[in-house]
Tab-separated table of C-alpha atoms in Angstrom:
chain	number	residue	atom	x	y	z
A	26	MET	CA	116.458	101.392	91.269
A	27	PRO	CA	117.617	97.843	90.476
A	28	LYS	CA	116.203	96.423	87.251
A	29	LYS	CA	113.789	93.500	87.417
A	30	ASN	CA	112.749	91.064	84.736
A	31	GLY	CA	109.790	92.064	82.576
A	32	VAL	CA	107.163	89.805	84.163
A	33	LYS	CA	108.047	90.822	87.736
A	34	GLN	CA	108.202	94.489	86.761
A	35	MET	CA	104.798	94.326	85.065
A	36	PHE	CA	103.238	92.536	88.047
A	37	ARG	CA	104.758	95.117	90.367
A	38	ILE	CA	103.163	97.904	88.286
A	39	ILE	CA	99.665	96.413	88.082
A	40	SER	CA	99.580	94.913	91.599
A	41	PRO	CA	97.990	98.056	93.161
A	42	LEU	CA	95.127	97.810	90.644
A	43	LEU	CA	94.717	94.078	91.315
A	44	ILE	CA	94.613	94.723	95.062
A	45	TYR	CA	92.008	97.460	94.562
A	46	TYR	CA	89.727	95.216	92.490
A	47	ALA	CA	90.215	92.261	94.850
A	48	VAL	CA	89.245	94.307	97.921
A	49	SER	CA	86.293	95.962	96.148
A	50	TYR	CA	85.051	92.572	94.935
A	51	MET	CA	85.438	91.043	98.397
A	52	VAL	CA	83.491	93.852	100.072
A	53	SER	CA	80.701	93.786	97.454
A	54	GLN	CA	80.377	89.994	97.775
A	55	ILE	CA	80.139	90.240	101.569
A	56	VAL	CA	77.376	92.849	101.213
A	57	ILE	CA	75.532	90.651	98.674
A	58	LEU	CA	75.885	87.672	101.028
A	59	TRP	CA	74.508	89.763	103.887
A	60	PHE	CA	71.436	90.790	101.857
A	61	THR	CA	70.983	87.182	100.736
A	62	GLY	CA	70.964	86.100	104.381
A	63	ARG	CA	68.400	88.748	105.268
A	64	GLN	CA	66.109	87.608	102.459
A	65	TRP	CA	66.554	83.893	103.172
A	66	PRO	CA	63.650	83.505	105.700
A	67	LYS	CA	61.284	85.277	103.277
A	68	PHE	CA	62.581	83.106	100.445
A	69	LEU	CA	61.847	79.912	102.417
A	70	SER	CA	58.374	81.091	103.416
A	71	GLU	CA	57.511	81.877	99.795
A	72	ASN	CA	58.956	78.560	98.572
A	73	PRO	CA	57.980	75.955	101.237
A	74	ASP	CA	58.585	73.018	98.869
A	75	ILE	CA	62.021	74.191	97.716
A	76	GLY	CA	63.670	71.227	99.449
A	77	ASN	CA	61.778	68.803	97.239
A	78	ALA	CA	62.362	70.745	93.991
A	79	ASN	CA	64.541	69.329	91.246
A	80	MET	CA	68.008	70.758	90.615
A	81	ASP	CA	66.982	73.059	87.746
A	82	VAL	CA	64.207	74.697	89.764
A	83	LEU	CA	66.477	74.987	92.796
A	84	MET	CA	69.189	76.685	90.738
A	85	GLN	CA	66.679	79.048	89.150
A	86	LYS	CA	65.190	80.081	92.487
A	87	THR	CA	68.631	80.493	94.060
A	88	ASN	CA	69.812	82.655	91.151
A	89	GLU	CA	66.720	84.833	91.508
A	90	LEU	CA	67.476	85.267	95.209
A	91	ILE	CA	71.112	86.208	94.515
A	92	MET	CA	70.119	88.605	91.716
A	93	GLU	CA	67.676	90.341	94.050
A	94	ALA	CA	70.377	90.617	96.739
A	95	THR	CA	72.844	91.976	94.154
A	96	LYS	CA	70.330	94.587	93.004
A	97	LYS	CA	69.808	95.636	96.621
A	98	ALA	CA	73.556	95.826	97.225
A	99	MET	CA	73.989	98.119	94.201
A	100	GLU	CA	71.851	100.696	96.001
A	101	TYR	CA	74.673	100.915	98.551
A	102	SER	CA	77.521	101.293	96.052
A	103	ASN	CA	78.767	104.467	97.778
A	104	GLU	CA	78.894	102.729	101.138
A	105	ILE	CA	80.733	99.786	99.551
A	106	MET	CA	83.202	102.258	98.042
A	107	VAL	CA	83.791	103.888	101.458
A	108	ILE	CA	84.424	100.538	103.157
A	109	SER	CA	86.730	99.407	100.347
A	110	ALA	CA	88.714	102.668	100.491
A	111	ALA	CA	89.041	102.407	104.284
A	112	ILE	CA	90.408	98.856	103.970
A	113	LEU	CA	92.740	99.825	101.137
A	114	LEU	CA	94.298	102.910	102.758
A	115	PRO	CA	96.647	101.132	105.204
A	116	ILE	CA	97.627	98.525	102.579
A	117	LEU	CA	98.374	101.121	99.904
A	118	SER	CA	100.154	103.410	102.378
A	119	ILE	CA	102.539	100.629	103.386
A	120	MET	CA	103.278	99.883	99.717
A	121	PHE	CA	103.790	103.569	98.913
A	122	PHE	CA	106.133	104.323	101.823
A	123	LYS	CA	108.085	101.164	101.085
A	124	ASP	CA	108.612	102.437	97.519
A	125	CYS	CA	109.611	105.875	98.840
A	126	LYS	CA	112.172	104.316	101.161
A	127	ARG	CA	113.614	102.278	98.279
A	128	ARG	CA	113.850	105.312	95.993
A	129	LYS	CA	115.481	107.375	98.724
A	130	ALA	CA	118.070	104.643	99.300
A	131	CYS	CA	118.799	104.659	95.557
A	132	GLY	CA	119.154	108.451	95.505
A	133	MET	CA	116.114	108.831	93.253
A	134	GLN	CA	113.988	111.002	95.519
A	135	ASN	CA	114.525	114.654	96.359
A	136	LYS	CA	112.815	116.546	99.136
A	137	LYS	CA	111.142	119.788	98.057
A	138	GLU	CA	110.313	122.810	100.160
A	139	VAL	CA	106.849	124.121	99.303
A	140	SER	CA	105.176	127.172	100.838
A	141	TRP	CA	101.641	126.937	102.194
A	142	LEU	CA	100.564	129.432	99.504
A	143	LYS	CA	101.408	126.862	96.837
A	144	TYR	CA	99.223	124.281	98.591
A	145	ALA	CA	96.411	126.831	98.872
A	146	ALA	CA	96.796	127.456	95.134
A	147	VAL	CA	96.398	123.763	94.240
A	148	ILE	CA	93.240	123.553	96.362
A	149	GLY	CA	91.865	126.626	94.590
A	150	ALA	CA	92.820	125.152	91.215
A	151	GLY	CA	90.964	121.949	92.054
A	152	ILE	CA	87.810	123.936	92.841
A	153	VAL	CA	87.696	126.252	89.814
A	154	ILE	CA	88.907	123.645	87.300
A	155	SER	CA	86.211	121.261	88.548
A	156	ILE	CA	83.506	123.867	87.918
A	157	ALA	CA	84.873	124.918	84.523
A	158	LEU	CA	85.362	121.337	83.305
A	159	ASN	CA	81.897	120.296	84.480
A	160	ASN	CA	80.389	123.230	82.570
A	161	ILE	CA	82.327	122.410	79.396
A	162	ILE	CA	81.344	118.728	79.508
A	163	MET	CA	77.689	119.633	80.059
A	164	LEU	CA	77.777	122.203	77.235
A	165	ALA	CA	79.328	119.636	74.897
A	166	ASP	CA	76.539	117.196	75.837
A	167	VAL	CA	79.064	114.393	76.295
A	168	ALA	CA	76.501	112.603	78.495
A	169	SER	CA	74.432	111.806	75.380
A	170	LEU	CA	77.258	109.509	74.238
A	171	SER	CA	77.002	107.338	77.348
A	172	ALA	CA	73.896	105.334	78.189
A	173	SER	CA	75.298	104.269	81.575
A	174	TYR	CA	76.315	107.736	82.811
A	175	GLN	CA	72.913	108.812	84.180
A	176	GLU	CA	72.433	105.511	86.013
A	177	THR	CA	75.907	105.858	87.540
A	178	ALA	CA	75.252	109.469	88.509
A	179	ASP	CA	71.922	108.571	90.129
A	180	ARG	CA	73.598	105.931	92.302
A	181	PHE	CA	76.530	108.260	92.948
A	182	TYR	CA	74.356	111.017	94.442
A	183	ALA	CA	71.736	108.757	96.056
A	184	ALA	CA	73.675	108.208	99.280
A	185	ASP	CA	73.535	110.447	102.314
A	186	LEU	CA	75.621	113.621	101.873
A	187	LEU	CA	77.853	112.732	104.840
A	188	VAL	CA	78.641	109.339	103.270
A	189	GLN	CA	79.429	111.029	99.949
A	190	ILE	CA	81.712	113.580	101.614
A	191	LEU	CA	83.548	110.967	103.679
A	192	GLY	CA	83.826	108.473	100.830
A	193	VAL	CA	83.876	110.175	97.422
A	194	GLY	CA	85.105	113.458	98.896
A	195	ILE	CA	87.967	112.262	101.101
A	196	LEU	CA	88.733	108.523	101.353
A	197	VAL	CA	88.373	107.665	97.657
A	198	PRO	CA	90.641	110.536	96.431
A	199	ILE	CA	93.355	109.500	98.886
A	200	SER	CA	93.173	105.823	97.890
A	201	GLU	CA	93.054	106.655	94.158
A	202	GLU	CA	96.096	108.926	94.423
A	203	LEU	CA	98.007	106.219	96.260
A	204	ILE	CA	97.063	103.691	93.563
A	205	TYR	CA	97.384	105.719	90.378
A	206	ARG	CA	100.009	108.381	91.080
A	207	GLY	CA	101.887	107.080	94.135
A	208	LEU	CA	102.247	103.482	92.957
A	209	PHE	CA	101.147	102.876	89.339
A	210	TYR	CA	102.635	106.055	87.824
A	211	ASP	CA	105.784	106.065	89.932
A	212	ARG	CA	106.450	102.422	89.110
A	213	LEU	CA	105.858	103.040	85.407
A	214	LYS	CA	108.552	105.742	85.569
A	215	ASP	CA	111.045	103.074	86.641
A	216	MET	CA	110.561	101.570	83.176
A	217	TRP	CA	109.338	104.428	80.944
A	218	SER	CA	109.904	108.147	80.441
A	219	VAL	CA	107.837	110.640	82.467
A	220	LYS	CA	105.721	111.638	79.446
A	221	ARG	CA	104.963	108.085	78.435
A	222	ALA	CA	104.179	107.026	82.007
A	223	ALA	CA	101.965	110.085	82.495
A	224	GLY	CA	100.043	109.488	79.267
A	225	PHE	CA	99.420	105.822	80.023
A	226	THR	CA	98.393	106.586	83.624
A	227	CYS	CA	95.871	109.182	82.403
A	228	LEU	CA	94.414	106.668	79.953
A	229	VAL	CA	94.101	103.901	82.558
A	230	PHE	CA	92.626	106.307	85.108
A	231	GLY	CA	90.035	107.402	82.545
A	232	LEU	CA	89.100	103.829	81.602
A	233	PHE	CA	88.789	102.965	85.295
A	234	HIS	CA	85.838	105.375	85.592
A	235	GLY	CA	83.750	103.276	83.225
A	236	ASN	CA	81.871	105.722	80.985
A	237	ILE	CA	82.871	108.443	78.527
A	238	VAL	CA	81.676	111.399	80.654
A	239	GLN	CA	83.654	110.408	83.732
A	240	ALA	CA	86.554	109.241	81.550
A	241	VAL	CA	86.944	112.678	79.920
A	242	TYR	CA	86.795	114.344	83.340
A	243	ALA	CA	89.211	111.819	84.879
A	244	ILE	CA	91.800	112.017	82.061
A	245	ALA	CA	91.901	115.822	82.262
A	246	PHE	CA	92.262	115.792	86.037
A	247	SER	CA	94.794	112.947	85.965
A	248	ALA	CA	97.081	115.169	83.881
A	249	LEU	CA	96.690	117.907	86.511
A	250	PHE	CA	97.324	115.457	89.363
A	251	ILE	CA	100.543	114.240	87.721
A	252	TYR	CA	101.672	117.795	87.002
A	253	VAL	CA	101.322	118.957	90.628
A	254	TYR	CA	102.832	115.674	91.852
A	255	GLU	CA	105.940	116.249	89.754
A	256	ARG	CA	106.011	119.947	90.570
A	257	PHE	CA	105.690	119.548	94.347
A	258	GLY	CA	107.463	116.213	94.732
A	259	THR	CA	104.901	114.992	97.252
A	260	LEU	CA	101.645	113.063	96.966
A	261	LYS	CA	99.984	115.599	99.249
A	262	ALA	CA	99.585	117.959	96.284
A	263	PRO	CA	97.480	115.706	93.995
A	264	ILE	CA	95.531	114.449	97.014
A	265	LEU	CA	94.546	118.030	97.908
A	266	VAL	CA	93.558	118.818	94.305
A	267	HIS	CA	91.565	115.583	94.049
A	268	ILE	CA	89.724	116.169	97.331
A	269	ALA	CA	88.982	119.790	96.401
A	270	ALA	CA	87.623	118.778	92.981
A	271	ASN	CA	85.460	115.946	94.315
A	272	LEU	CA	84.053	117.982	97.216
A	273	THR	CA	83.268	120.841	94.815
A	274	SER	CA	81.422	118.502	92.453
A	275	LEU	CA	79.491	116.910	95.341
A	276	THR	CA	78.446	120.108	97.096
A	277	ALA	CA	77.712	121.998	93.861
A	278	THR	CA	75.404	119.198	92.720
A	279	TYR	CA	73.786	118.743	96.131
A	280	PHE	CA	72.989	122.449	96.548
A	281	GLY	CA	71.893	122.894	92.930
A	282	MET	CA	74.707	125.206	91.824
A	283	TYR	CA	74.964	123.670	88.346
A	284	GLN	CA	71.208	123.931	87.864
A	285	TRP	CA	71.447	127.627	88.774
A	286	ILE	CA	74.363	128.172	86.381
A	287	PHE	CA	72.581	126.499	83.452
A	288	GLN	CA	69.370	128.467	83.872
A	289	ASN	CA	70.990	131.158	81.741
A	290	VAL	CA	73.376	130.685	78.817
A	291	PHE	CA	75.123	133.993	79.518
A	292	ARG	CA	75.634	132.913	83.128
A	293	VAL	CA	77.216	129.656	81.950
A	294	GLY	CA	79.664	131.545	79.750
A	295	VAL	CA	80.571	134.074	82.443
A	296	VAL	CA	81.081	131.487	85.206
A	297	THR	CA	83.108	129.192	82.926
A	298	ALA	CA	85.273	132.074	81.669
A	299	ILE	CA	85.930	133.366	85.192
A	300	CYS	CA	86.826	129.878	86.437
A	301	ALA	CA	89.107	129.344	83.427
A	302	MET	CA	90.928	132.643	84.035
A	303	ILE	CA	91.368	131.885	87.734
A	304	SER	CA	92.603	128.391	86.832
A	305	VAL	CA	95.235	129.746	84.455
A	306	SER	CA	96.375	132.319	87.036
A	307	LEU	CA	96.715	129.693	89.755
A	308	LEU	CA	98.596	127.293	87.471
A	309	ILE	CA	100.999	130.076	86.488
A	310	PHE	CA	101.559	130.797	90.182
A	311	ILE	CA	102.093	127.077	90.925
A	312	HIS	CA	104.526	126.756	88.025
A	313	GLY	CA	106.474	129.847	89.072
A	314	GLU	CA	109.509	130.021	91.298
A	315	GLY	CA	109.326	129.220	94.961
A	316	ILE	CA	109.669	125.435	95.076
A	317	LYS	CA	113.198	124.554	96.070
A	318	CYS	CA	114.688	121.103	95.726
A	319	GLN	CA	116.985	119.675	98.405
A	320	GLU	CA	119.255	116.772	97.535
A	321	ASN	CA	119.187	113.839	99.931
A	322	ALA	CA	121.948	114.088	102.489
A	323	GLU	CA	122.518	110.370	102.603
């Protein structure tokens, strides 16, 4: 791929993240504005003399109204995330396929033949690794190191299950894979080695999740996502792992599976060990022969 100057290259790398934050901010501000509008009649009825108030009082009352609307909007953080992901998907997809076309024209992209068994294996790996990693993090009591984790988790699981499945389970994994593996990581590889690009992507992906519990989980899974992406040569692989892991975490929490596991220490050890053994077996199978690389004919 043709070399670009440092500033343009750096902007090209971080532009997917900037677009993500811009869209998320725009959607959240629209929701806050909507709640502000809904509360405006009540605000006027409770403050009939607001038109005659001095500027300081007016600013104070307006800030209180906006803060109340913001607090209300935060209760719908999952819905905001779903809307943001839905808006982002076509934008990110266009960027990703444009990059793929450019790499193919430069002879940098090879097509790989992958059997359906390999895809089934990555889905299975996403499920069992999610359970095992959740158990390990809970056993290590990493949550005690993060004051914000419980608040985030409460908001995370407060939405309707269907919204969680559609958003956190499906749309968000697809958009995050497009951003972090399909665009950010791939573009870093144009400038850095695979190992360096992978390490930095894992770090950024972990920091993106905002607290130490989710960061540990995200860094570990980011390494897995990059591994299957490189192994399969298609973004479908990390997307499937990501969806499988998120849906497992959602449904296991919703139906109380983790509570059942942690009722008994022996049960925790057995379930974690079984999941770890299955994970290793599936990763060995994924890493084994059976993925053939075809050079571009062009």
